[in-house]
Coordinates of C-alpha atoms in Angstrom, one line a residue:
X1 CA 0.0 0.0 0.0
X2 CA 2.9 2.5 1.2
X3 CA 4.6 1.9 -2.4
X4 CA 1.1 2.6 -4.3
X5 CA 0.8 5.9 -2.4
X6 CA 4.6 6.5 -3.2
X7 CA 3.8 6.0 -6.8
X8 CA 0.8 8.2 -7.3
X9 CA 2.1 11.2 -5.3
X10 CA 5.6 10.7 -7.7
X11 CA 3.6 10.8 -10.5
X12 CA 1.1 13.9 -9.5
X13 CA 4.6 16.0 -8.6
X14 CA 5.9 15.0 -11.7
X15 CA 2.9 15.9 -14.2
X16 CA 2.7 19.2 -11.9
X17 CA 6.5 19.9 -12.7
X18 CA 5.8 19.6 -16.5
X19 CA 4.1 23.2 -16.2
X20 CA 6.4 24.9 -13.8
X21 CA 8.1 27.7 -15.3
X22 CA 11.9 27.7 -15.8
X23 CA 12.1 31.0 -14.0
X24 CA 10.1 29.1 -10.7
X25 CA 11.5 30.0 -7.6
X26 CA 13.2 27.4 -5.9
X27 CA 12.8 26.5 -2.4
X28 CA 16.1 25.5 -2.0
X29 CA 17.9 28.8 -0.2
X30 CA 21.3 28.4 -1.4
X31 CA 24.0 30.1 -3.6
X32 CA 24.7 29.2 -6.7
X33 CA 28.1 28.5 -6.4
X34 CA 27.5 26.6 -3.1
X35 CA 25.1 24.6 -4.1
X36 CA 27.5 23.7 -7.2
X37 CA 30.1 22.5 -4.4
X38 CA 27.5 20.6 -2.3
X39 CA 26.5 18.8 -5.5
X40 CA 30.3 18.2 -6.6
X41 CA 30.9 17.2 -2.8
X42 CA 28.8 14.5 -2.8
X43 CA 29.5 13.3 -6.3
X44 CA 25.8 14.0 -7.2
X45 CA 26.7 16.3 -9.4
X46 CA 27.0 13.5 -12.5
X47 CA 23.6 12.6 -11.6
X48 CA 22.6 15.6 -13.6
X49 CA 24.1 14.2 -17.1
X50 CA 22.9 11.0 -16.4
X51 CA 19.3 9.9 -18.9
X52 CA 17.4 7.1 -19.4
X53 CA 19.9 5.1 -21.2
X54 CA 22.8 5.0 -19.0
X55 CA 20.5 4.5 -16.5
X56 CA 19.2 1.4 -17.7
X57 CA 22.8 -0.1 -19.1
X58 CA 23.6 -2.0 -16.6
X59 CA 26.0 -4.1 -18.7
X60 CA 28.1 -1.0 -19.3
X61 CA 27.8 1.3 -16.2
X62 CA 27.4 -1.8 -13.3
X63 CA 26.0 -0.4 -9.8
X64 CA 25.7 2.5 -11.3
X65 CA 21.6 2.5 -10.4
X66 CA 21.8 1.8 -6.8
X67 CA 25.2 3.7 -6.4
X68 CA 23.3 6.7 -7.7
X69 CA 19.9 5.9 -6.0
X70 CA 21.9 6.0 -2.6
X71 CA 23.9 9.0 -3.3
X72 CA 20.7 11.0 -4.4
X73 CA 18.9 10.2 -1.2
X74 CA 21.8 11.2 1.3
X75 CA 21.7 14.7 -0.5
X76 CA 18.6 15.1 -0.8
X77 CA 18.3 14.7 3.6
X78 CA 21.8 16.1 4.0
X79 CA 19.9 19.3 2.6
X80 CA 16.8 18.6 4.7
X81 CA 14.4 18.0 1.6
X82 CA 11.5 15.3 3.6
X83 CA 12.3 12.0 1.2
X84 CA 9.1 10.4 3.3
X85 CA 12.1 7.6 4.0
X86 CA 12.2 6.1 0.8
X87 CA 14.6 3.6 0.2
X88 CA 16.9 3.2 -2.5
X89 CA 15.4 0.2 -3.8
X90 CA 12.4 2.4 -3.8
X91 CA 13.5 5.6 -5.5
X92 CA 15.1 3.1 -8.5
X93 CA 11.6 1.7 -9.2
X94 CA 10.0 5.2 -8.8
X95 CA 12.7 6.4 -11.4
X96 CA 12.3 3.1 -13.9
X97 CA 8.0 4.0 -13.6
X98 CA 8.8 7.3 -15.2
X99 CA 11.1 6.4 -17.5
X100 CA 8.3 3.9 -18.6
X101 CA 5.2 6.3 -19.1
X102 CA 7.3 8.5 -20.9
X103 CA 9.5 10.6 -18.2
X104 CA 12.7 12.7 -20.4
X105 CA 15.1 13.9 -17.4
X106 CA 17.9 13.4 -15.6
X107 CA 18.3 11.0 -12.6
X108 CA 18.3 14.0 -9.8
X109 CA 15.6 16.0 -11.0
X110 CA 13.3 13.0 -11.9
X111 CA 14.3 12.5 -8.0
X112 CA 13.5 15.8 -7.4
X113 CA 10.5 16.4 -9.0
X114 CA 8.5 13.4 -7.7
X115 CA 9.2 15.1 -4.1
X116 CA 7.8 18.2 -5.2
X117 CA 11.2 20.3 -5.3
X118 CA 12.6 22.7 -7.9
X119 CA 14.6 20.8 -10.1
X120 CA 15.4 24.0 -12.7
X121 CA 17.6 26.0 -10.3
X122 CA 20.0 23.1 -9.9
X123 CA 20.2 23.2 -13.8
X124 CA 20.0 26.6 -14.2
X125 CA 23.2 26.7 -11.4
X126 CA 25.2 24.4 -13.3
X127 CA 25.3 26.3 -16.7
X128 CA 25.6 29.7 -15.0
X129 CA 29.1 28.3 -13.0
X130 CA 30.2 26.7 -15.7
X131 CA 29.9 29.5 -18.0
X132 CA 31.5 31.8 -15.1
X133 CA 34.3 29.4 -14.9
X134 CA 35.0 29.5 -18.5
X135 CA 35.2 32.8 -18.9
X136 CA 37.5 33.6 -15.7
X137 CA 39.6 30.5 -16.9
X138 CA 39.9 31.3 -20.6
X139 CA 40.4 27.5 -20.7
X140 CA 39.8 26.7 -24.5
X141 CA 38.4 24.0 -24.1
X142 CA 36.0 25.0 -21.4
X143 CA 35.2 28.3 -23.6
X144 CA 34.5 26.0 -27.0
X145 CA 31.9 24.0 -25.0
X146 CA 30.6 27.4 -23.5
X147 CA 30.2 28.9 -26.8
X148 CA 28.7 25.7 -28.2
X149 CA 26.1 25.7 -25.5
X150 CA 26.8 21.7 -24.4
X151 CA 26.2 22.2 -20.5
X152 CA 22.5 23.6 -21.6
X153 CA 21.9 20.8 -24.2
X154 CA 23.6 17.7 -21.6
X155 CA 20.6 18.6 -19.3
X156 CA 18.2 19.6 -21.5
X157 CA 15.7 17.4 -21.9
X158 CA 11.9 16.5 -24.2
X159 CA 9.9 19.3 -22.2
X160 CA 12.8 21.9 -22.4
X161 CA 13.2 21.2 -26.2
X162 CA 10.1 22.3 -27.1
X163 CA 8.0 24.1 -24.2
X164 CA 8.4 27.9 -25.6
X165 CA 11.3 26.9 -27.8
X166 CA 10.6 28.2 -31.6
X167 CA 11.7 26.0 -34.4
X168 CA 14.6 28.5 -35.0
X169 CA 15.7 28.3 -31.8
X170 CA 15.8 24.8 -31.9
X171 CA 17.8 24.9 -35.0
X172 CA 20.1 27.6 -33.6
X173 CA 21.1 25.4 -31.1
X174 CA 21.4 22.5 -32.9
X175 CA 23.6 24.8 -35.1
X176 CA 25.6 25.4 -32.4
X177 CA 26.3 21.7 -31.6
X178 CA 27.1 20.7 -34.9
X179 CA 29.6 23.8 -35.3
X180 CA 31.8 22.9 -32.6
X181 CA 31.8 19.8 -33.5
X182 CA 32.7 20.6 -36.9
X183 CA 35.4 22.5 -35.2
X184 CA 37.2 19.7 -33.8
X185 CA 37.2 18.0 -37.2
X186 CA 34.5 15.6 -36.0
X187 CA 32.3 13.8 -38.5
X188 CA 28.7 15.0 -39.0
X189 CA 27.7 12.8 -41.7
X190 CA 26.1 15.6 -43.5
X191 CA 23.3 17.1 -41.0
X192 CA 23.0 20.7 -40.5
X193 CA 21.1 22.5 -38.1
X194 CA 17.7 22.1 -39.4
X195 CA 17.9 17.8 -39.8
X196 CA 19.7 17.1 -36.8
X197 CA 16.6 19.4 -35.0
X198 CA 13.8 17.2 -36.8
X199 CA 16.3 13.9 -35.7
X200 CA 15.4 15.3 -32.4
X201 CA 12.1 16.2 -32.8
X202 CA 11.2 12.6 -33.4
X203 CA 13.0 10.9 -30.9
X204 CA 11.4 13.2 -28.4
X205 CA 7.8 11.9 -30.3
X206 CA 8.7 8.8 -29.1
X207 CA 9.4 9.7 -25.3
X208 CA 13.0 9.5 -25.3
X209 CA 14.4 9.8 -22.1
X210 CA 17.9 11.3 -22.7
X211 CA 19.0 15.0 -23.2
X212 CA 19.2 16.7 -26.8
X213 CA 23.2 16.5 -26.2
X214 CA 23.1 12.8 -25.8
X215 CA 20.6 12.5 -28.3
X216 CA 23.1 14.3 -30.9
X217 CA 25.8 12.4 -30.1
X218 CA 24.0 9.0 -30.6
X219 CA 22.4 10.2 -34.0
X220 CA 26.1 11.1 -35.2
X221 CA 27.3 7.7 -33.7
X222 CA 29.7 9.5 -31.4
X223 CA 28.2 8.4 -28.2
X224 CA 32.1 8.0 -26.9
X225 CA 32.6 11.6 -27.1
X226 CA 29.5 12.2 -25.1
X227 CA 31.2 10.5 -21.8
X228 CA 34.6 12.6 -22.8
X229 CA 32.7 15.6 -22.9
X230 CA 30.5 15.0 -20.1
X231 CA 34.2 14.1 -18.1
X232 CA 35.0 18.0 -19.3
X233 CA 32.5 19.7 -18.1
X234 CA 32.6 17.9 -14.6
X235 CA 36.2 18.5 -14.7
X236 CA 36.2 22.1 -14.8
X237 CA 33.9 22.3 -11.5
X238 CA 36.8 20.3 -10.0
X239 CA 39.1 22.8 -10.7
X240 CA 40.1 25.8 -8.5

């Protein structure tokens, strides 16, 4: 009975999250750059480039489900956010129900959405640092996946991609990817801005549950280079 009720309150936070606005206010009273360290702290910061498909490959990433599962929770009550006790066994088979009817996020703010908690500001802090870090770095490498807007497309996901998104601006971004990519002498197989968008477009028609960066990188075969580029952006919050 507890893991029914579990279930339908997950599911009634999660359809209420799908018409929150980016902009929401987040009941989380923290800095941005603090909660960036809390989150690289406790190594739950990955949690925010991790979909529905590494999530589910266990042949390739192990433990990495219960690993994860535990991680999330101790944050989440480390930063007093009521988890009701759930268990880790519990928040993997809350997690695998969304995927299942059609859930596109991350790992941590799937987890933070079905407990009614403001998933964008975590997002929002991650680009904002990164970008700040870039910038005061002048790290090339940091500033080429800056200007090529990859933190915002690893964790955005089906609802960000379209929501008030324009075609153009779905394009532009898709651009973007394919540019930098294209920089770095990587193969594109002929897509410009305007197929790899409609690529996109129908994967999301069909509920995937990965972000438009992973999604990108699996349509030009160079899912490899996702995890190296993922491993970049992570690195530079490592850094001093």
């Amino acid at each position: 009975m507890r893991k029914k009720r579990l279930f339908a309150l997950c599911i009634a936070c999660l359809l209420g999250c799908q018409t929150v606005s980016a902009a929401a206010e987040s009941q989380i009273d923290l800095g941005e750059e603090e909660l960036i360290q809390k989150l690289n702290e406790s190594d739950v910061l990955d949690c925010l480039f991790i979909g529905e498909s590494f999530w589910e490959d266990e042949e390739e990433f192990g433990d990495i489900r219960e690993d994860a599962s535990e991680l999330i929770l101790e944050f989440l009550e480390n930063q007093g956010i009521d988890t009701g006790e759930m268990t880790s066994e519990e928040l993997i088979e809350m997690i695998d129900y969304a995927y299942e009817v059609g859930y596109s996020s991350d790992i941590l703010s799937l987890s933070l959405d079905m407990l009614g908690e403001d998933s964008q500001s975590y997002r929002d802090a991650v680009q904002k640092e990164f970008h700040r870090k870039a910038t005061d770095s002048q790290e090339e490498d940091y500033l080429l996946l800056d200007t090529g807007r990859f933190p915002e497309a690893a964790m955005m996901y089906k609802n960000d991609w379209y929501g008030d998104r324009t075609d153009d601006e779905r394009i532009e971004l898709a651009d973007s990817i394919l540019e930098v990519l294209a920089s770095a002498e990587v193969e594109t197989d002929g897509y410009d801005g305007n197929t790899l968008a409609q690529a996109l477009n129908d994967l999301y028609d069909q509920d995937a549950g990965d972000s438009v960066l992973y999604l990108a990188f699996d349509i030009l075969e160079e899912q490899e280079l996702y995890i190296s580029v993922v491993e970049s952006i992570l690195f530079c919050f490592e850094e001093a």
